[in-house]
PDB file of C-alpha atoms in Angstrom:
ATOM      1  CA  UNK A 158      54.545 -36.559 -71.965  1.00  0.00           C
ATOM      2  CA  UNK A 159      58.040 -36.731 -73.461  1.00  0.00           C
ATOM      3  CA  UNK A 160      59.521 -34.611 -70.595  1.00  0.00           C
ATOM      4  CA  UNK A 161      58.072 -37.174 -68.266  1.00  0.00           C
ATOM      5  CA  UNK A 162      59.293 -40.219 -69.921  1.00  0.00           C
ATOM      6  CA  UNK A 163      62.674 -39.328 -70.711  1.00  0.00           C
ATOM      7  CA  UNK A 164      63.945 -37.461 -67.521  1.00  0.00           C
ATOM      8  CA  UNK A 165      62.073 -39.541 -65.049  1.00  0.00           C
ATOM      9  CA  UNK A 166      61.848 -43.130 -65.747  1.00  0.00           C
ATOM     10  CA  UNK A 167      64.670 -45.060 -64.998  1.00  0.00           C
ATOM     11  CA  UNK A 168      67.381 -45.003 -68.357  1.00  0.00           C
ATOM     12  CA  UNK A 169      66.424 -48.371 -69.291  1.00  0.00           C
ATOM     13  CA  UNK A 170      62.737 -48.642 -68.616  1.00  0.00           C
ATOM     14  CA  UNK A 171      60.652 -49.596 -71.579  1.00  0.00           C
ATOM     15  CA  UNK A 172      58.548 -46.283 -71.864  1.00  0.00           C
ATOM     16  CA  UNK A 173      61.756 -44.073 -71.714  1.00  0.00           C
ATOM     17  CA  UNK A 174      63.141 -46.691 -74.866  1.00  0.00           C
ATOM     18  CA  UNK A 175      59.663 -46.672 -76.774  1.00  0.00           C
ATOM     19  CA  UNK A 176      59.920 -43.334 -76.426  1.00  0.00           C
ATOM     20  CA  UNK A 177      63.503 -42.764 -77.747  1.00  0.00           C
ATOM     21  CA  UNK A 178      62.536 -45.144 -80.639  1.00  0.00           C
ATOM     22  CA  UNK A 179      59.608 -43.346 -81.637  1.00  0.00           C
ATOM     23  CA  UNK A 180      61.782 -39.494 -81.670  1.00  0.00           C
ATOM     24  CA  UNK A 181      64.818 -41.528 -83.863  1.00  0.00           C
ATOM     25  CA  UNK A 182      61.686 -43.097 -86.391  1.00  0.00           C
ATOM     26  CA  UNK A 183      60.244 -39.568 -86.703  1.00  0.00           C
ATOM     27  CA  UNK A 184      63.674 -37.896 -86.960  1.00  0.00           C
ATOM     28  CA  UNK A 185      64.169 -40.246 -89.461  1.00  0.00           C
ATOM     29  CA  UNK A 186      60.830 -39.554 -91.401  1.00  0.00           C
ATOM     30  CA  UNK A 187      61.223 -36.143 -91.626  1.00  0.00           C
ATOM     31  CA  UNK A 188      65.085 -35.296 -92.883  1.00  0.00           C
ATOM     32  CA  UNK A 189      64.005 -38.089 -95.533  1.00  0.00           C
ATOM     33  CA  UNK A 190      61.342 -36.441 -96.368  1.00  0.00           C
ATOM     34  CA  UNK A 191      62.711 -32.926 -96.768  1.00  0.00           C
ATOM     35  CA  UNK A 192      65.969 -34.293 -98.778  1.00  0.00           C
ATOM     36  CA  UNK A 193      64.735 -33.661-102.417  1.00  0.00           C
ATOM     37  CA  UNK A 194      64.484 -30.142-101.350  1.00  0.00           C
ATOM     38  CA  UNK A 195      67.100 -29.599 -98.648  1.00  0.00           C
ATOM     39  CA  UNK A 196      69.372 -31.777 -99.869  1.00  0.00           C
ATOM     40  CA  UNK A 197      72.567 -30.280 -98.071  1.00  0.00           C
ATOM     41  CA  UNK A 198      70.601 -29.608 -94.873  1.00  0.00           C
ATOM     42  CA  UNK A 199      69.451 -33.372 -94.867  1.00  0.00           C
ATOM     43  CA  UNK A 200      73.109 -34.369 -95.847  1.00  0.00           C
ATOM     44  CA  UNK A 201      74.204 -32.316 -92.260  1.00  0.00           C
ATOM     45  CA  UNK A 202      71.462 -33.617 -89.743  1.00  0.00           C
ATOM     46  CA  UNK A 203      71.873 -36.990 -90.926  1.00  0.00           C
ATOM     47  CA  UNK A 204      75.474 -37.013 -90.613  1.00  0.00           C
ATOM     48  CA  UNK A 205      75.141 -35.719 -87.056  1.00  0.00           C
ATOM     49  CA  UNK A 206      73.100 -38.447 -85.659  1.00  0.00           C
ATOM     50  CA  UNK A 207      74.787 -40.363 -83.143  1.00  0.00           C
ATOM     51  CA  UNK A 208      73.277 -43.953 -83.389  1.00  0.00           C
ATOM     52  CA  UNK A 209      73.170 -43.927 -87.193  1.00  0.00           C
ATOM     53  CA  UNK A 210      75.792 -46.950 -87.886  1.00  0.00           C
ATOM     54  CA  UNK A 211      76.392 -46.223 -92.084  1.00  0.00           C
ATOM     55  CA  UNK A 212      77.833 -43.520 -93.333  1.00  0.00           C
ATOM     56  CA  UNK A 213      76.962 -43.632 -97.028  1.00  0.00           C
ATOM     57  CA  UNK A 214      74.474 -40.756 -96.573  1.00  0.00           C
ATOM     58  CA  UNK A 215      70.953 -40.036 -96.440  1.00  0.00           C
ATOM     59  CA  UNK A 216      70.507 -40.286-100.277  1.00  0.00           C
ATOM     60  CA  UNK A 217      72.211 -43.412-100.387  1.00  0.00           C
ATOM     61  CA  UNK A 218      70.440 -44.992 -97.449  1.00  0.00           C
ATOM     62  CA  UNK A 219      66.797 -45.624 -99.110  1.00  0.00           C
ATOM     63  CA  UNK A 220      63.700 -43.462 -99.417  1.00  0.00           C
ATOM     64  CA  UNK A 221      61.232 -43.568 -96.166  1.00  0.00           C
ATOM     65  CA  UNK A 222      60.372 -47.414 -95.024  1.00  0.00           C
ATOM     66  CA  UNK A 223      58.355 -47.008 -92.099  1.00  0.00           C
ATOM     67  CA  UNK A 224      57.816 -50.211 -90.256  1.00  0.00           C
ATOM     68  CA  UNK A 225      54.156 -52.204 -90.516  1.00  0.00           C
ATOM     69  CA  UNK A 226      54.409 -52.613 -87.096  1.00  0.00           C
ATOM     70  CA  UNK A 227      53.698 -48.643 -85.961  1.00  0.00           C
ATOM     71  CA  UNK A 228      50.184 -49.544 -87.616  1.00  0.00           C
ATOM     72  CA  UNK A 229      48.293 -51.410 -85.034  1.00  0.00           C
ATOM     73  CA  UNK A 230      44.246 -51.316 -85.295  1.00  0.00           C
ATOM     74  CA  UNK A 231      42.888 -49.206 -82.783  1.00  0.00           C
ATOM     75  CA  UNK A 232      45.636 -47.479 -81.545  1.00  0.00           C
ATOM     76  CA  UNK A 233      44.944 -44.342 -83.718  1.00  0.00           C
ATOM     77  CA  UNK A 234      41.161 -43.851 -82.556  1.00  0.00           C
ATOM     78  CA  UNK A 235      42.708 -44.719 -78.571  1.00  0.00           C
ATOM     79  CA  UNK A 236      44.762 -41.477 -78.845  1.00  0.00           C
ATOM     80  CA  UNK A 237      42.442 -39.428 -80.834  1.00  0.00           C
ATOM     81  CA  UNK A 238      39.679 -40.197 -77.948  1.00  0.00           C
ATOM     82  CA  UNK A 239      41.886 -39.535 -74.922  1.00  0.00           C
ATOM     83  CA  UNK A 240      43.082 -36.280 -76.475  1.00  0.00           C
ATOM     84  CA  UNK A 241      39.299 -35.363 -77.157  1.00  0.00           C
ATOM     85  CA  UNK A 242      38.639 -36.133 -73.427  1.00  0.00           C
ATOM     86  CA  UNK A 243      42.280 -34.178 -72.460  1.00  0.00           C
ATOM     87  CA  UNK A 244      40.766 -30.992 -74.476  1.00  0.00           C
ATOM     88  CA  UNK A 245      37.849 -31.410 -72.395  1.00  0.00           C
ATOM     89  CA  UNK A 246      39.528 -31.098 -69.470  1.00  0.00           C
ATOM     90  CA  UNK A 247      41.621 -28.486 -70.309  1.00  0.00           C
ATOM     91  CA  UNK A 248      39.051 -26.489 -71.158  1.00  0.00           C
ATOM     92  CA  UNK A 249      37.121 -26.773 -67.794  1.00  0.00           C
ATOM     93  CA  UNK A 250      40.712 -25.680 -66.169  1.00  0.00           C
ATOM     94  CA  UNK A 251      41.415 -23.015 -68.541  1.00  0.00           C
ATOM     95  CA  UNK A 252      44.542 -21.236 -67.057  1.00  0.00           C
ATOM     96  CA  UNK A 253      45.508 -23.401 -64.440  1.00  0.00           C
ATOM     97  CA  UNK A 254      47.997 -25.891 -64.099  1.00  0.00           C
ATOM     98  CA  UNK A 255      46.490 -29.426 -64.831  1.00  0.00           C
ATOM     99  CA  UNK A 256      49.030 -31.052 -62.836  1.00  0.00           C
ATOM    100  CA  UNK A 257      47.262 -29.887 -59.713  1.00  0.00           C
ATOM    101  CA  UNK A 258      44.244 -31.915 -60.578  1.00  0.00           C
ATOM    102  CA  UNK A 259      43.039 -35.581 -60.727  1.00  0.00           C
ATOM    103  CA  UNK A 260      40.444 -36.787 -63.578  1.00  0.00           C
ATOM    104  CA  UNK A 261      37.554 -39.382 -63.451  1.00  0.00           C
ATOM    105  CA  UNK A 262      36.819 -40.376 -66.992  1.00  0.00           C
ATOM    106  CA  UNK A 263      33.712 -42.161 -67.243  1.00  0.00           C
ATOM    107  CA  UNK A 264      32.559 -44.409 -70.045  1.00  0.00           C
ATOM    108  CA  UNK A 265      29.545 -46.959 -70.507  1.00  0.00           C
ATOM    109  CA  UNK A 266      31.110 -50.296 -71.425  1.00  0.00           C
ATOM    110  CA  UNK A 267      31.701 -50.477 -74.881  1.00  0.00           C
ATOM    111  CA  UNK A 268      34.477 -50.065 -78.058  1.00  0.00           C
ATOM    112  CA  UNK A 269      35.402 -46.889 -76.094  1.00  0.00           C
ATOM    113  CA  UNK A 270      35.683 -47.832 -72.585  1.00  0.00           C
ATOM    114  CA  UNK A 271      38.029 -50.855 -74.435  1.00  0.00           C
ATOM    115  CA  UNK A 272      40.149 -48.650 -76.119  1.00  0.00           C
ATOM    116  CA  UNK A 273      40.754 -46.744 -73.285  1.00  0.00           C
ATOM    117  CA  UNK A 274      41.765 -50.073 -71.241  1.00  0.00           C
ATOM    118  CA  UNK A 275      44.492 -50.002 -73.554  1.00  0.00           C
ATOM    119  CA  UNK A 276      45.794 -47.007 -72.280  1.00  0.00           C
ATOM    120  CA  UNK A 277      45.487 -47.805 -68.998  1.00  0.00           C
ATOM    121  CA  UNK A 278      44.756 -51.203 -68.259  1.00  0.00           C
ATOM    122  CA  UNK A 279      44.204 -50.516 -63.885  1.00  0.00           C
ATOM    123  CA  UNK A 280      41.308 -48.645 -62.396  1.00  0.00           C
ATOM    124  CA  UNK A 281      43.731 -45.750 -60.664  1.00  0.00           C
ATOM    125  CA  UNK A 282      47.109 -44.305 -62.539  1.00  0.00           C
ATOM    126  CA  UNK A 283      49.462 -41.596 -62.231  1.00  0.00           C
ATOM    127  CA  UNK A 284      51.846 -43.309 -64.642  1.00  0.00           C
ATOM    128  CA  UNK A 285      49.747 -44.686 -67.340  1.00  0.00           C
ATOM    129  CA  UNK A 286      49.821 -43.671 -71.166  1.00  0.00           C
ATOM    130  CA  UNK A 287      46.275 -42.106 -70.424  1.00  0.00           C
ATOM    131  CA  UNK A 288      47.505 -39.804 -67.346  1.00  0.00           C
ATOM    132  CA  UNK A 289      50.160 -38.925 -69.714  1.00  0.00           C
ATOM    133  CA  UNK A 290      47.722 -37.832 -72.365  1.00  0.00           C
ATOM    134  CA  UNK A 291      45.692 -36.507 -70.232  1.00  0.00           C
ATOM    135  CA  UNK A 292      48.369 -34.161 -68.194  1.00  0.00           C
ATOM    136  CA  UNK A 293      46.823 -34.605 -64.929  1.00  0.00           C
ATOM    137  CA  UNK A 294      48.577 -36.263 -62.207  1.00  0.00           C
ATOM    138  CA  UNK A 295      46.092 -38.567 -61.662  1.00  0.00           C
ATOM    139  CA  UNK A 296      43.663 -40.837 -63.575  1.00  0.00           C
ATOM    140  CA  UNK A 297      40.630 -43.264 -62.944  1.00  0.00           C
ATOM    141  CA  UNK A 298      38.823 -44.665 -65.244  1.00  0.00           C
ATOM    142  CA  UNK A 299      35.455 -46.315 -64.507  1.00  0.00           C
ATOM    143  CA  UNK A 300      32.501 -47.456 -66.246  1.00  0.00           C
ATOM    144  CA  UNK A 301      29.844 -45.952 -64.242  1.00  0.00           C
ATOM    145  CA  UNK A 302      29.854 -42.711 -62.153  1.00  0.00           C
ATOM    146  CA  UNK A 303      31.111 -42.958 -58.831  1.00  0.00           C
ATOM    147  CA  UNK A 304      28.724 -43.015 -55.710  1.00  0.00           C
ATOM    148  CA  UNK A 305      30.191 -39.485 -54.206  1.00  0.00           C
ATOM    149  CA  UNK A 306      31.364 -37.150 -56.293  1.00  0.00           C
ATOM    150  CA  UNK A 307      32.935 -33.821 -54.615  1.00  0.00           C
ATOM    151  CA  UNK A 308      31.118 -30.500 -54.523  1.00  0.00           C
ATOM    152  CA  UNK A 309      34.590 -28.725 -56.062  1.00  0.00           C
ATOM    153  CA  UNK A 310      34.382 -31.372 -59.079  1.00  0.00           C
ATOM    154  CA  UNK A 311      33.849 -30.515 -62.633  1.00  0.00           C
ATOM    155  CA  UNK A 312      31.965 -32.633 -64.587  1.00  0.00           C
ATOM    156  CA  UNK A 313      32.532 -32.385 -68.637  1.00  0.00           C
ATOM    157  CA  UNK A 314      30.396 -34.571 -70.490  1.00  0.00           C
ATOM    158  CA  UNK A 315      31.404 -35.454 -74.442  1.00  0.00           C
ATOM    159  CA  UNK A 316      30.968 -37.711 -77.199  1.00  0.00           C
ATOM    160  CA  UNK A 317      33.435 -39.586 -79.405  1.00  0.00           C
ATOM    161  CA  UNK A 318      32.425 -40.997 -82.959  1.00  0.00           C
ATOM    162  CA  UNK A 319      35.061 -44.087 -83.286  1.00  0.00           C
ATOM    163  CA  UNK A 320      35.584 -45.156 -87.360  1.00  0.00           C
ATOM    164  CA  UNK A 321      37.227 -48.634 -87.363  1.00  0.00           C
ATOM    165  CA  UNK A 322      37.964 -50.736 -90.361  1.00  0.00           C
ATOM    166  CA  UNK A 323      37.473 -48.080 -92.978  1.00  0.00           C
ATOM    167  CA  UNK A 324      34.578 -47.513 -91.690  1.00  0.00           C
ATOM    168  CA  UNK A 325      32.470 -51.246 -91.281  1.00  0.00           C
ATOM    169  CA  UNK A 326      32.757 -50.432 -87.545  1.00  0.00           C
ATOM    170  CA  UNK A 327      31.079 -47.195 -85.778  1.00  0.00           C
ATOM    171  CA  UNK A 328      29.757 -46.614 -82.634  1.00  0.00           C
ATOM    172  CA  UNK A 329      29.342 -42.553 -81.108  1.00  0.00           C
ATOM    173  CA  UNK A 330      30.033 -42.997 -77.212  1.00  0.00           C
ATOM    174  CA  UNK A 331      29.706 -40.804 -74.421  1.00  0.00           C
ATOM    175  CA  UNK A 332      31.915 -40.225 -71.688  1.00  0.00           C
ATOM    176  CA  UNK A 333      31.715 -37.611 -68.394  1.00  0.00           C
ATOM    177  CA  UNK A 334      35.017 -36.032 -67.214  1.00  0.00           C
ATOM    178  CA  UNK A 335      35.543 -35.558 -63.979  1.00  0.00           C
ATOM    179  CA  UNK A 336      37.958 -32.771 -62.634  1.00  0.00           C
ATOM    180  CA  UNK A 337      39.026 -31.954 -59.131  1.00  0.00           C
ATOM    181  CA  UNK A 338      41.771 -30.720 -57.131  1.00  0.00           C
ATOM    182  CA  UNK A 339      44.446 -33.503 -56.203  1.00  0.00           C
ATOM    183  CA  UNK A 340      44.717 -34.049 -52.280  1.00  0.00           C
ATOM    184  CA  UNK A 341      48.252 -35.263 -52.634  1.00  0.00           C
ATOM    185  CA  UNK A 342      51.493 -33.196 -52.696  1.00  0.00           C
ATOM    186  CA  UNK A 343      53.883 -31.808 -55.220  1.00  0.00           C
ATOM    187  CA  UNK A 344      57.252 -34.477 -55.708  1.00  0.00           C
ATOM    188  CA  UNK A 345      60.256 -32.608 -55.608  1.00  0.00           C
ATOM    189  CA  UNK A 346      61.477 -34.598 -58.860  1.00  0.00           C
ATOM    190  CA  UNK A 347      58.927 -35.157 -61.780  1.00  0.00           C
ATOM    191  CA  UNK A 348      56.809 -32.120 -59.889  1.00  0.00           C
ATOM    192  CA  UNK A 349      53.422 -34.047 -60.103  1.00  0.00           C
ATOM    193  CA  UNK A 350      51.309 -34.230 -57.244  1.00  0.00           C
ATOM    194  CA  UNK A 351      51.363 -37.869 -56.248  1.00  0.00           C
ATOM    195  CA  UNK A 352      53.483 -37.586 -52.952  1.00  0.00           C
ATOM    196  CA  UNK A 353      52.849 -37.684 -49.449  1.00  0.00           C
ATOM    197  CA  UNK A 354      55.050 -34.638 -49.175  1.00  0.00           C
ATOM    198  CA  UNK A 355      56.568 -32.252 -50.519  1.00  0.00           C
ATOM    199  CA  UNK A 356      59.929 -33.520 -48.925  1.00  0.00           C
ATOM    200  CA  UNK A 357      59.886 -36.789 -50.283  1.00  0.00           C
ATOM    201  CA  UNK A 358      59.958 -38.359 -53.745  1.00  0.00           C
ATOM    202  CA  UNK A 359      56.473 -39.991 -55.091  1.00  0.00           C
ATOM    203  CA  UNK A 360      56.153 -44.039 -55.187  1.00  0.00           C
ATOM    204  CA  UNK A 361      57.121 -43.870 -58.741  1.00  0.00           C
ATOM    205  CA  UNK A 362      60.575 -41.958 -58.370  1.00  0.00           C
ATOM    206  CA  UNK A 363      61.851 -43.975 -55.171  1.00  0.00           C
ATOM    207  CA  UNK A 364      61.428 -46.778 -56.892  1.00  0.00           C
ATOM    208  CA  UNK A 365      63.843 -45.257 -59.736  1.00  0.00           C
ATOM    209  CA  UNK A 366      65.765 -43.700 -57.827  1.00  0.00           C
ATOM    210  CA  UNK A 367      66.327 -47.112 -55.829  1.00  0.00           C
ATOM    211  CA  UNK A 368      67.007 -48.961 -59.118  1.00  0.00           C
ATOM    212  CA  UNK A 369      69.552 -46.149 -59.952  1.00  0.00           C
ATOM    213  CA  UNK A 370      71.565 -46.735 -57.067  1.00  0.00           C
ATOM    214  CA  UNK A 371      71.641 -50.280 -57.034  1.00  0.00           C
ATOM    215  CA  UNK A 372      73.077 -50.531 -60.706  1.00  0.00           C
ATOM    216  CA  UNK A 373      75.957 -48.271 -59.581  1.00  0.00           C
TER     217      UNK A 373
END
């Protein structure tokens, strides 16, 4: 997921910054953190950090103020149930590279299927934040199985328990998996299968590419 973001979107796309933002927070976090007991190694990796604009010194700079707004309801429960559906997956591909497959996630309308839309708000994605969970190089997500279904597909089916609110709002839901191989080809530059060929860049990195060469 990080690989993806950061050495294939475009430098100033929003998903490469979120996720730059979210690595500085973290690195920020965790020498804080581990200062009372590593003071001098703190000291060093905070000194080294490039955007940092004070130098007074980790111990001088505050203990850990993490921002209210990383803590947004439902957000939490939205990545704990893709990754339970990504394990599911996985585990129906055991050994293989996931890349090489697409995945139908299926979900009855409900606080699931919504938290999901979150993730990926269209019906078909190879860029979304739940392909990227996921690790496939494709994802659909429906709310009822689709009419054909190939006889190579592997069907996982699951259940999520979702705890809202401290608990005032729960609801189990059930979702199917589906995994198949992807019909598309390998891109030569972020190496998922969402080409035409194997020659030529996917939709996704022309479209960078293009942007790179007009800002030069």
């Amino acid at each position: 997921l990080l690989s993806c973001r950061l050495y294939c979107e475009e430098a100033k796309d929003p998903k490469r910054r979120s996720c730059q933002t979210v690595l500085a927070e973290a690195l920020d976090i965790i020498i804080r953190s581990f200062a009372p007991i590593l003071p001098h190694l703190a000291e060093e990796v905070f000194q080294y950090i490039p955007y940092k604009k004070d130098s007074e010194g980790v111990f001088r700079t505050g203990w850990i103020n993490a921002s209210s707004a990383w803590k947004k309801p439902g957000i939490e429960e939205a990545i704990e149930g893709a990754c339970a559906m990504r394990d599911s997956f996985l585990g129906s591909i055991s050994g293989k590279n996931a890349l090489e497959y697409e995945v139908i996630i299926v979900i009855e309308p409900g606080l699931l299927f919504e938290l999901m839309e979150a993730l990926q708000a269209e019906e078909i994605s190879s860029v979304s934040q739940l392909n990227e969970i996921m690790m496939a190089s494709q994802t659909t997500l429906l709310s009822e199985l689709p009419k054909e279904i190939p006889s190579d597909a592997n069907i996982i089916k699951g259940t999520f328990l979702i705890n809202l609110e401290g608990g005032d709002i729960c609801e189990q839901s059930s979702y199917k998996v589906i995994a198949q191989p992807i019909a598309k080809a390998k891109c030569p530059r972020c190496r998922r299968y969402t080409a035409k060929s194997s020659s030529t860049p996917c939709p996704r990195c022309l479209q960078v590419l293009a942007a790179g060469k007009g800002s030069t």
